[in-house]
Amino acid sequence: MSSVATHPDHGAHAAAKPRGFLRRWVLTTSHKDIGTLYLLFSLAMFFIGGAMAMVIRAELFQPGMDFVDPYFFNQMTTVHGLVMVFGAVMPAFVGLANWMVPLQIGAPDMALPRMNNWSFWLLPAAFSMMLVTFFLPGGAPAAGWTMYPPLVLQTGMAFPFLIFAVHIAGISSIMGAINIIATILNLRAPGMGLLKMPLFVWTWLVTAFLLIAVIPVLAGAITMLLTDQYFGTSFFSAAGGGDPVLYQHIFWFFGHPEVYILILPAFGIVSTILPAFARKPLFGYTSMVYAVASIAFLSFIVWGHHMFTVGMPTAGTLFFMFATMLIAVPTGVKVFNWLATLWRGALTFETPMLFALAFVVLFTIGGLSGIMLAIAPVDFQYHDTYFVVAHFHYVLVSGSIFAIMAAVYFWLPKWTGVMYSERLGKLHFWTSVVAMNLVFFPQHFLGLAGMPRRIADYPVEFMEWNMVSSVGAFAYGAAQLIFVWTVIQCMRGRGKPAPAKPWEGAEGLEWTVPSPAPHHTFHEPPKVV
């Protein structure tokens, strides 16, 4: 990690913020304000998607049709997935990048500030369009977040709204990615070579290239769906000479790199927090950078492991099986380096560290179940069961979302100028980690026993574990209210004033500016040695 030789006096340019709500928030080009908007939008989507998850778990608490009909249940599962992936996790990481990348590389702002504003304001439009589908004739889409034909083509008036909402969210992602790449490659402080950048910046640089590579693939796939529905084409219709499996190939060529778009920034966050609370440099920095790049490259050649049951040739199945297992190597390097960073460190267990440690343990469990899913012969048993649901929620809840929460607790003093309540933070952590395991660990057992996903009713032998899972889900949802209260208290300035560097072991340029970070920082670039 680089060290700071000099930095300018920030007191002289804690410049006045724009006056008025419109100029401060709607027309803003400040990376800090846009980062805040992204994070607040993500939090709102997290609760909207979470409310849909509560409907799903309430219906599955016991067998029988108790609360909603099966078609509405499938609308819930579909829009829950779309909202959580595109509306909650991705915007949260983009918000963290907006806030922290310029601070970590010594840049005064993002390279393209007006485009930055535009890329955020596309998101409320996109998700308003998606959520309004619940009120259209025929209801919201109910074909799963993957939007497989021919089922998705049976959607009513909501279908074009769904397609355009995903398009607009994708345009936002591409604009954000271009901005992050331009910022990192052009605005680094003097002396900050690529291999001196913080790992969070590295992971976002790789993630941004992934976004630019695969979002257009998704855009192509859903445009083909649109033309099949309204313009007489037959890309995915067997009756017209097309093939619905073609859609799966195109979608998962986007979908598997997308999984790493959702987790690589989390790797960067954890690689920042663990050294800070172990009071040691990150072990194997260069190998971590190469591991991130390797994971990104391999993510493009493993999409077929989502499709072992569609009848691929044996040679193709074997290729995808072994390529998928190969991803375990760079991922294992990262886990080893995290453990080596912790080894014989002077550890303390503040809330960000607790979330980062939970990430390492629980993400590894999710990775191990991923290796199980990579084995083609046994995937015939696991495929489309609750085992898959358990696997990807271990990766995305205890992976992405726990990392986002760790990042918020870690940088909140820098953003707001006050320290959060450690007591409430730890209460939030322990209730979240216990509830999360209650929700998703039993789903491994349900899946291995053969319970299919996306069904509103089930045989009575699956009842006990479903009840445990539903109780855990409501506990997890309630725990997030503690998080919201903690964040609101800090935003209102309720708490002990935070020093410029509240964490003893933290390193990096962001800790050289006052807390809260001034509206304008680094008018003169700091020098890095």
Coordinates of C-alpha atoms in Angstrom, one line a residue:
M1 CA 0.0 0.0 0.0
S2 CA 1.3 3.5 -0.8
S3 CA 2.1 6.0 1.8
V4 CA 1.4 9.7 1.6
A5 CA 4.3 12.1 1.4
T6 CA 2.4 15.4 1.5
H7 CA -1.1 16.6 1.4
P8 CA -2.5 20.1 1.1
D9 CA -4.4 22.0 3.8
H10 CA -8.0 21.1 3.3
G11 CA -9.3 23.8 5.6
A12 CA -8.8 26.5 3.0
H13 CA -11.1 24.8 0.5
A14 CA -13.9 23.2 2.5
A15 CA -15.8 25.0 -0.1
A16 CA -19.4 26.0 0.3
K17 CA -21.9 23.4 -0.8
P18 CA -24.5 24.4 -3.4
R19 CA -27.6 26.0 -1.8
G20 CA -31.1 24.6 -2.3
F21 CA -32.3 21.1 -2.7
L22 CA -32.4 21.2 -6.5
R23 CA -28.9 22.4 -7.0
R24 CA -27.4 20.2 -4.2
W25 CA -29.1 16.9 -5.0
V26 CA -30.8 16.9 -8.4
L27 CA -28.3 18.8 -10.5
T28 CA -25.2 17.8 -8.5
T29 CA -21.9 16.8 -10.2
S30 CA -20.1 16.2 -6.9
H31 CA -18.9 12.6 -6.6
K32 CA -19.7 12.6 -2.9
D33 CA -23.3 13.7 -3.3
I34 CA -23.9 11.3 -6.2
G35 CA -22.3 8.5 -4.1
T36 CA -24.8 9.3 -1.3
L37 CA -27.7 9.3 -3.8
Y38 CA -26.7 5.9 -5.1
L39 CA -26.4 4.5 -1.6
L40 CA -29.7 5.8 -0.4
F41 CA -31.4 4.6 -3.6
S42 CA -29.8 1.2 -3.0
L43 CA -31.1 1.1 0.6
A44 CA -34.6 1.9 -0.6
M45 CA -34.5 -0.9 -3.2
F46 CA -33.0 -3.3 -0.6
F47 CA -36.2 -2.8 1.5
I48 CA -38.5 -3.0 -1.5
G49 CA -36.9 -6.2 -2.6
G50 CA -36.8 -7.4 1.0
A51 CA -40.6 -6.8 1.3
M52 CA -41.1 -9.1 -1.6
A53 CA -38.9 -11.7 0.1
M54 CA -41.1 -11.5 3.2
V55 CA -44.1 -12.2 1.0
I56 CA -42.3 -15.3 -0.4
R57 CA -41.3 -16.6 3.0
A58 CA -44.7 -15.9 4.5
E59 CA -46.3 -18.0 1.8
L60 CA -43.8 -20.8 2.3
F61 CA -44.0 -20.9 6.1
Q62 CA -46.3 -23.9 5.8
P63 CA -47.8 -26.0 2.9
G64 CA -51.0 -24.8 1.3
M65 CA -52.0 -21.6 -0.4
D66 CA -52.1 -19.3 2.6
F67 CA -51.6 -15.7 1.5
V68 CA -51.1 -15.2 -2.2
D69 CA -52.0 -17.1 -5.4
P70 CA -49.2 -18.9 -7.3
Y71 CA -49.1 -16.4 -10.1
F72 CA -48.5 -13.5 -7.7
F73 CA -46.0 -15.6 -5.9
N74 CA -44.0 -15.9 -9.1
Q75 CA -44.3 -12.2 -9.7
M76 CA -42.7 -11.7 -6.3
T77 CA -39.8 -14.1 -7.0
T78 CA -39.1 -12.5 -10.4
V79 CA -39.2 -8.8 -9.4
H80 CA -37.4 -9.6 -6.1
G81 CA -34.5 -11.0 -8.0
L82 CA -34.4 -8.1 -10.5
V83 CA -34.6 -5.5 -7.8
M84 CA -32.0 -7.0 -5.6
V85 CA -29.4 -7.6 -8.4
F86 CA -29.9 -4.5 -10.5
G87 CA -31.5 -2.1 -7.9
A88 CA -29.8 -2.9 -4.6
V89 CA -26.4 -4.6 -4.9
M90 CA -25.0 -3.0 -8.1
P91 CA -26.0 0.6 -7.2
A92 CA -24.6 0.2 -3.7
F93 CA -21.2 -0.8 -5.1
V94 CA -21.4 2.1 -7.7
G95 CA -22.2 4.5 -4.8
L96 CA -19.2 3.2 -2.8
A97 CA -17.0 3.7 -5.9
N98 CA -18.3 7.2 -6.4
W99 CA -17.6 8.1 -2.8
M100 CA -14.3 6.3 -2.3
V101 CA -12.4 5.9 -5.6
P102 CA -11.6 9.6 -6.1
L103 CA -10.6 9.9 -2.4
Q104 CA -8.4 6.8 -2.5
I105 CA -6.5 7.8 -5.7
G106 CA -6.2 11.6 -4.8
A107 CA -8.6 12.8 -7.5
P108 CA -10.7 16.0 -7.1
D109 CA -13.8 14.3 -8.6
M110 CA -14.9 11.7 -11.1
A111 CA -13.5 12.2 -14.6
L112 CA -17.0 12.8 -16.2
P113 CA -19.1 14.5 -13.5
R114 CA -22.1 15.4 -15.7
M115 CA -22.4 11.9 -17.0
N116 CA -22.1 10.7 -13.4
N117 CA -25.2 12.7 -12.5
W118 CA -27.1 11.3 -15.5
S119 CA -26.1 7.7 -14.8
F120 CA -27.7 7.9 -11.4
W121 CA -30.9 9.6 -12.4
L122 CA -31.6 6.8 -15.0
L123 CA -32.0 4.4 -12.1
P124 CA -35.1 5.8 -10.4
A125 CA -36.7 6.0 -13.9
A126 CA -35.8 2.4 -14.6
F127 CA -37.1 0.9 -11.4
S128 CA -40.2 3.1 -11.3
M129 CA -41.0 1.5 -14.7
M130 CA -40.3 -2.0 -13.3
L131 CA -42.4 -1.6 -10.2
V132 CA -45.4 0.0 -12.0
T133 CA -45.9 -3.3 -13.7
F134 CA -47.7 -4.6 -10.6
F135 CA -50.5 -2.3 -11.5
L136 CA -50.8 -3.1 -15.2
P137 CA -53.4 -5.6 -16.6
G138 CA -51.9 -9.1 -16.3
G139 CA -49.6 -8.0 -13.4
A140 CA -45.8 -8.0 -13.1
P141 CA -43.4 -10.4 -14.9
A142 CA -43.6 -13.9 -13.4
A143 CA -41.0 -15.8 -15.4
G144 CA -38.0 -15.6 -13.1
W145 CA -35.3 -12.9 -13.0
T146 CA -33.5 -14.7 -15.9
M147 CA -36.5 -13.9 -18.2
Y148 CA -36.4 -17.3 -20.1
P149 CA -38.6 -17.7 -23.2
P150 CA -41.1 -18.9 -24.0
L151 CA -42.5 -18.3 -20.4
V152 CA -41.5 -14.6 -20.3
L153 CA -43.3 -14.0 -23.6
Q154 CA -46.6 -14.9 -21.9
T155 CA -46.2 -11.8 -19.7
G156 CA -49.0 -9.3 -20.4
M157 CA -48.7 -5.5 -20.8
A158 CA -45.8 -5.6 -18.4
F159 CA -43.4 -7.1 -20.9
P160 CA -42.2 -4.0 -22.7
F161 CA -41.9 -2.2 -19.4
L162 CA -39.7 -5.0 -18.1
I163 CA -37.5 -4.9 -21.2
F164 CA -37.1 -1.1 -21.2
A165 CA -36.5 -1.0 -17.4
V166 CA -33.6 -3.5 -17.8
H167 CA -32.2 -1.5 -20.8
I168 CA -32.2 1.8 -18.9
A169 CA -30.6 0.2 -15.8
G170 CA -28.0 -1.3 -18.1
I171 CA -27.2 2.1 -19.8
S172 CA -26.7 3.5 -16.3
S173 CA -24.3 0.7 -15.5
I174 CA -22.3 1.2 -18.7
M175 CA -22.1 5.0 -18.1
G176 CA -20.9 4.4 -14.5
A177 CA -18.3 1.9 -15.6
I178 CA -16.9 4.2 -18.3
N179 CA -16.6 7.0 -15.7
I180 CA -14.8 4.8 -13.2
I181 CA -12.3 3.6 -15.8
A182 CA -11.6 7.1 -17.0
T183 CA -11.2 8.3 -13.4
I184 CA -8.8 5.6 -12.3
L185 CA -6.6 5.6 -15.5
N186 CA -6.4 9.4 -15.8
L187 CA -6.8 11.1 -12.3
R188 CA -4.5 9.1 -10.0
A189 CA -2.2 11.2 -7.8
P190 CA 1.4 11.6 -8.8
G191 CA 3.4 8.6 -7.7
M192 CA 0.4 6.2 -7.6
G193 CA 1.3 3.6 -10.1
L194 CA -1.2 0.9 -10.9
L195 CA 0.4 -1.5 -8.4
K196 CA 0.2 1.1 -5.7
M197 CA -3.6 1.5 -6.0
P198 CA -5.8 0.3 -3.1
L199 CA -7.3 -3.0 -3.8
F200 CA -10.8 -1.6 -3.7
V201 CA -9.8 0.6 -6.7
W202 CA -8.3 -2.4 -8.5
T203 CA -11.4 -4.5 -8.0
W204 CA -13.6 -1.7 -9.4
L205 CA -11.3 -1.2 -12.4
V206 CA -11.7 -4.9 -13.3
T207 CA -15.5 -4.8 -12.5
A208 CA -16.0 -1.8 -14.8
F209 CA -14.4 -3.6 -17.7
L210 CA -16.6 -6.6 -17.0
L211 CA -19.7 -4.3 -17.1
I212 CA -18.8 -2.8 -20.4
A213 CA -18.2 -6.2 -21.9
V214 CA -21.3 -8.0 -20.8
I215 CA -24.2 -5.5 -20.3
P216 CA -24.5 -5.1 -24.1
V217 CA -24.8 -8.9 -24.3
L218 CA -27.8 -8.7 -22.0
A219 CA -29.2 -5.8 -24.0
G220 CA -29.0 -7.9 -27.1
A221 CA -30.7 -10.9 -25.6
I222 CA -33.7 -8.9 -24.2
T223 CA -34.0 -7.0 -27.5
M224 CA -34.3 -10.3 -29.3
L225 CA -37.0 -11.2 -26.8
L226 CA -38.7 -7.9 -27.7
T227 CA -38.6 -8.5 -31.5
D228 CA -39.8 -12.1 -31.0
Q229 CA -42.8 -10.7 -29.2
Y230 CA -43.7 -7.8 -31.4
F231 CA -41.9 -7.9 -34.7
G232 CA -42.3 -11.5 -35.9
T233 CA -38.8 -12.7 -35.4
S234 CA -38.1 -16.3 -34.2
F235 CA -34.8 -16.2 -32.4
F236 CA -36.1 -18.3 -29.5
S237 CA -39.2 -19.9 -31.0
A238 CA -38.8 -23.5 -32.2
A239 CA -41.9 -23.1 -34.4
G240 CA -40.1 -20.5 -36.5
G241 CA -36.7 -22.3 -36.5
G242 CA -35.3 -20.7 -33.4
D243 CA -34.2 -22.2 -30.1
P244 CA -35.1 -21.2 -26.6
V245 CA -31.7 -22.7 -25.4
L246 CA -30.0 -20.0 -27.5
Y247 CA -31.4 -17.5 -25.1
Q248 CA -29.9 -19.3 -22.1
H249 CA -26.5 -19.3 -23.7
I250 CA -26.6 -15.6 -24.4
F251 CA -28.1 -14.7 -21.0
W252 CA -25.6 -16.7 -19.0
F253 CA -22.7 -15.3 -21.1
F254 CA -23.8 -12.1 -19.4
G255 CA -25.0 -13.7 -16.2
H256 CA -21.9 -15.4 -15.0
P257 CA -19.6 -12.3 -15.3
E258 CA -22.5 -10.5 -13.7
V259 CA -22.1 -12.7 -10.6
Y260 CA -18.5 -11.5 -10.4
I261 CA -19.6 -7.9 -11.0
L262 CA -21.6 -8.4 -7.8
I263 CA -18.7 -9.8 -5.8
L264 CA -15.4 -8.4 -7.0
P265 CA -15.9 -5.0 -5.3
A266 CA -16.7 -6.9 -2.1
F267 CA -13.3 -8.6 -2.4
G268 CA -11.8 -5.1 -2.5
I269 CA -13.7 -3.9 0.5
V270 CA -12.7 -6.9 2.6
S271 CA -9.1 -6.6 1.4
T272 CA -9.2 -3.0 2.8
I273 CA -10.9 -3.7 6.1
L274 CA -9.0 -6.8 7.3
P275 CA -5.5 -5.2 7.2
A276 CA -6.9 -2.1 9.0
F277 CA -8.1 -4.1 12.0
A278 CA -5.3 -6.6 11.9
R279 CA -2.9 -3.7 11.9
K280 CA -0.8 -5.4 9.2
P281 CA -0.3 -4.8 5.5
L282 CA -2.4 -7.0 3.2
F283 CA -0.5 -10.2 2.6
G284 CA 0.3 -10.9 -1.1
Y285 CA -1.0 -7.6 -2.6
T286 CA 0.3 -8.4 -6.1
S287 CA -1.1 -11.9 -6.1
M288 CA -4.5 -10.5 -5.1
V289 CA -4.5 -8.2 -8.1
Y290 CA -3.6 -11.1 -10.4
A291 CA -6.3 -13.3 -8.7
V292 CA -9.0 -10.6 -9.4
A293 CA -7.9 -10.4 -13.1
S294 CA -7.9 -14.2 -13.4
I295 CA -11.4 -14.5 -11.9
A296 CA -12.6 -11.9 -14.3
F297 CA -11.1 -13.7 -17.3
L298 CA -12.4 -17.1 -16.2
S299 CA -15.9 -15.7 -15.7
F300 CA -16.3 -15.5 -19.5
I301 CA -15.7 -19.2 -20.2
V302 CA -17.9 -20.9 -17.6
W303 CA -21.4 -19.8 -18.4
G304 CA -22.5 -23.3 -19.4
H305 CA -22.5 -24.6 -15.8
H306 CA -25.9 -23.0 -15.5
M307 CA -27.1 -25.2 -18.2
F308 CA -25.9 -28.8 -17.5
T309 CA -29.5 -30.1 -17.8
V310 CA -30.3 -28.7 -21.2
G311 CA -28.6 -31.5 -23.2
M312 CA -25.2 -30.1 -24.1
P313 CA -22.7 -32.4 -25.7
T314 CA -20.5 -34.3 -23.3
A315 CA -17.4 -32.5 -24.4
G316 CA -19.0 -29.1 -23.7
T317 CA -20.3 -30.3 -20.3
L318 CA -16.8 -31.5 -19.3
F319 CA -15.2 -28.2 -20.5
F320 CA -17.6 -26.1 -18.5
M321 CA -17.3 -28.4 -15.4
F322 CA -13.4 -28.2 -15.3
A323 CA -13.3 -24.5 -16.2
T324 CA -15.7 -23.8 -13.3
M325 CA -13.6 -25.7 -10.9
L326 CA -10.6 -23.7 -12.1
I327 CA -12.1 -20.5 -10.7
A328 CA -11.6 -22.1 -7.2
V329 CA -7.9 -21.5 -7.6
P330 CA -7.7 -17.7 -7.7
T331 CA -10.6 -17.5 -5.3
G332 CA -8.6 -19.8 -2.9
V333 CA -5.6 -17.5 -3.3
K334 CA -7.7 -14.6 -2.1
V335 CA -9.0 -16.6 0.9
F336 CA -5.5 -17.7 1.8
N337 CA -4.2 -14.2 1.6
W338 CA -7.0 -12.9 3.9
L339 CA -6.2 -15.6 6.4
A340 CA -2.5 -14.8 6.2
T341 CA -3.2 -11.1 6.7
L342 CA -5.1 -12.0 9.9
W343 CA -2.4 -14.4 11.1
R344 CA -0.6 -13.0 14.2
G345 CA -2.1 -9.6 13.6
A346 CA -3.1 -7.2 16.5
L347 CA -6.8 -7.9 15.8
T348 CA -9.7 -5.8 17.2
F349 CA -13.3 -6.6 16.5
E350 CA -15.2 -3.4 15.6
T351 CA -18.3 -3.8 13.5
P352 CA -16.6 -3.4 10.1
M353 CA -14.2 -6.2 11.1
L354 CA -17.0 -8.5 12.2
F355 CA -18.8 -8.1 8.9
A356 CA -15.6 -8.7 7.0
L357 CA -14.7 -11.8 9.0
A358 CA -18.3 -13.1 8.5
F359 CA -17.8 -12.5 4.8
V360 CA -14.7 -14.6 4.7
V361 CA -16.3 -17.6 6.5
L362 CA -19.8 -17.5 4.9
F363 CA -18.6 -16.6 1.4
T364 CA -16.3 -19.6 1.6
I365 CA -19.3 -21.8 2.4
G366 CA -21.1 -20.4 -0.6
G367 CA -18.0 -21.1 -2.7
L368 CA -17.8 -24.7 -1.6
S369 CA -21.5 -25.3 -2.5
G370 CA -20.6 -23.7 -5.9
I371 CA -17.9 -26.4 -6.4
M372 CA -20.7 -29.0 -5.7
L373 CA -22.9 -27.4 -8.3
A374 CA -20.0 -27.4 -10.8
I375 CA -19.9 -31.2 -10.8
A376 CA -22.1 -32.0 -13.8
P377 CA -23.5 -35.5 -12.9
V378 CA -24.7 -34.4 -9.4
D379 CA -25.9 -31.0 -10.7
F380 CA -28.8 -33.0 -12.3
Q381 CA -30.0 -33.5 -8.7
Y382 CA -29.3 -30.0 -7.5
H383 CA -30.5 -28.1 -10.6
D384 CA -33.5 -25.8 -10.0
T385 CA -33.8 -26.8 -6.4
Y386 CA -33.5 -24.8 -3.2
F387 CA -29.8 -25.9 -3.0
V388 CA -29.1 -23.4 -5.8
V389 CA -31.1 -20.7 -3.9
A390 CA -29.0 -21.4 -0.8
H391 CA -25.8 -21.3 -2.8
F392 CA -26.3 -17.9 -4.5
H393 CA -27.8 -16.3 -1.4
Y394 CA -24.7 -17.3 0.6
V395 CA -22.6 -15.7 -2.1
L396 CA -24.8 -12.6 -2.4
V397 CA -26.1 -11.9 1.1
S398 CA -23.2 -13.0 3.3
G399 CA -21.0 -12.0 0.4
S400 CA -22.0 -8.8 -1.4
I401 CA -24.4 -7.4 1.2
F402 CA -22.3 -8.1 4.2
A403 CA -19.3 -6.5 2.4
I404 CA -21.5 -3.4 1.6
M405 CA -22.5 -3.2 5.3
A406 CA -18.9 -3.6 6.4
A407 CA -17.9 -0.7 4.0
V408 CA -20.7 1.6 5.3
Y409 CA -19.6 1.1 8.9
F410 CA -15.9 1.5 7.9
W411 CA -16.3 4.8 6.0
L412 CA -19.4 6.2 7.7
P413 CA -17.3 8.4 10.1
K414 CA -15.5 9.8 7.0
W415 CA -18.8 10.6 5.3
T416 CA -20.7 12.0 8.2
G417 CA -18.1 13.3 10.6
V418 CA -19.5 11.3 13.6
M419 CA -18.9 7.8 14.9
Y420 CA -21.8 5.3 14.8
S421 CA -22.9 3.5 17.9
E422 CA -20.6 0.5 18.2
R423 CA -23.2 -1.2 20.5
L424 CA -26.0 -0.9 17.9
G425 CA -23.5 -1.9 15.1
K426 CA -22.6 -5.1 16.9
L427 CA -26.3 -5.8 17.7
H428 CA -27.0 -5.4 14.0
F429 CA -24.1 -7.7 13.1
W430 CA -25.0 -10.6 15.4
T431 CA -28.8 -10.5 14.6
S432 CA -28.0 -10.4 10.9
V433 CA -25.4 -13.2 10.9
V434 CA -27.6 -15.6 13.0
A435 CA -30.8 -14.8 11.0
M436 CA -29.0 -15.1 7.7
N437 CA -27.8 -18.6 8.5
L438 CA -31.3 -19.5 9.8
V439 CA -32.8 -18.4 6.5
F440 CA -30.4 -20.0 4.0
F441 CA -28.6 -23.0 5.6
P442 CA -31.8 -25.1 5.9
Q443 CA -32.4 -24.5 2.2
H444 CA -29.4 -26.7 1.4
F445 CA -31.2 -29.6 3.1
L446 CA -34.5 -28.7 1.3
G447 CA -32.7 -28.7 -2.1
L448 CA -30.8 -32.0 -1.5
A449 CA -34.2 -33.5 -0.5
G450 CA -35.6 -32.4 -3.9
M451 CA -37.7 -29.3 -3.2
P452 CA -37.9 -27.2 -6.4
R453 CA -37.5 -23.5 -6.3
R454 CA -40.1 -20.9 -7.5
I455 CA -43.1 -23.0 -6.2
A456 CA -45.8 -21.5 -4.0
D457 CA -46.9 -24.8 -2.4
Y458 CA -44.9 -28.0 -1.5
P459 CA -45.4 -31.5 0.1
V460 CA -45.6 -31.6 3.9
E461 CA -42.3 -33.3 4.3
F462 CA -40.5 -30.0 3.5
M463 CA -42.4 -28.1 6.2
E464 CA -40.0 -28.0 9.2
W465 CA -37.0 -26.5 7.4
N466 CA -39.3 -24.0 5.5
M467 CA -40.6 -22.8 8.9
V468 CA -37.1 -22.3 10.2
S469 CA -36.1 -20.5 7.0
S470 CA -39.2 -18.2 7.2
V471 CA -38.6 -17.3 10.9
G472 CA -35.0 -16.5 10.0
A473 CA -36.1 -14.3 7.1
F474 CA -38.4 -12.1 9.2
A475 CA -35.6 -11.8 11.9
Y476 CA -33.1 -10.8 9.2
G477 CA -35.5 -8.2 7.9
A478 CA -36.1 -6.8 11.4
A479 CA -32.4 -6.6 12.0
Q480 CA -31.9 -4.2 9.1
L481 CA -34.0 -1.6 10.9
I482 CA -31.2 -1.3 13.4
F483 CA -28.8 -0.6 10.5
V484 CA -31.2 2.1 9.1
W485 CA -31.5 3.8 12.5
T486 CA -27.7 3.8 13.0
V487 CA -27.2 5.4 9.6
I488 CA -29.9 8.0 10.2
Q489 CA -28.3 8.9 13.5
C490 CA -25.0 9.5 11.9
M491 CA -26.5 11.5 9.0
R492 CA -28.2 13.7 11.6
G493 CA -24.8 14.3 13.3
R494 CA -25.8 12.4 16.5
G495 CA -22.6 10.8 17.8
K496 CA -19.0 11.4 18.9
P497 CA -17.1 13.6 16.5
A498 CA -14.9 11.4 14.2
P499 CA -11.2 12.2 13.8
A500 CA -9.7 12.3 10.3
K501 CA -8.5 8.7 10.9
P502 CA -10.9 6.9 13.2
W503 CA -9.3 3.4 12.7
E504 CA -5.7 3.1 14.0
G505 CA -4.6 0.6 11.3
A506 CA -6.3 2.2 8.3
E507 CA -4.1 3.3 5.4
G508 CA -4.8 5.4 2.4
L509 CA -5.4 8.9 1.1
E510 CA -9.0 9.0 2.2
W511 CA -7.8 9.2 5.8
T512 CA -5.7 12.3 5.1
V513 CA -8.8 14.5 4.6
P514 CA -10.9 15.8 7.5
S515 CA -14.0 14.0 8.7
P516 CA -16.6 14.7 7.3
A517 CA -14.8 14.9 3.9
P518 CA -15.1 18.5 2.6
H519 CA -17.4 19.0 -0.4
H520 CA -14.2 19.6 -2.5
T521 CA -11.1 17.6 -1.9
F522 CA -7.6 17.5 -3.4
H523 CA -7.5 20.8 -5.3
E524 CA -3.8 20.1 -5.4
P525 CA -3.0 16.4 -6.0
P526 CA -1.3 14.7 -3.0
K527 CA 2.1 13.2 -3.7
V528 CA 2.4 9.4 -3.1
V529 CA 5.7 7.7 -2.4

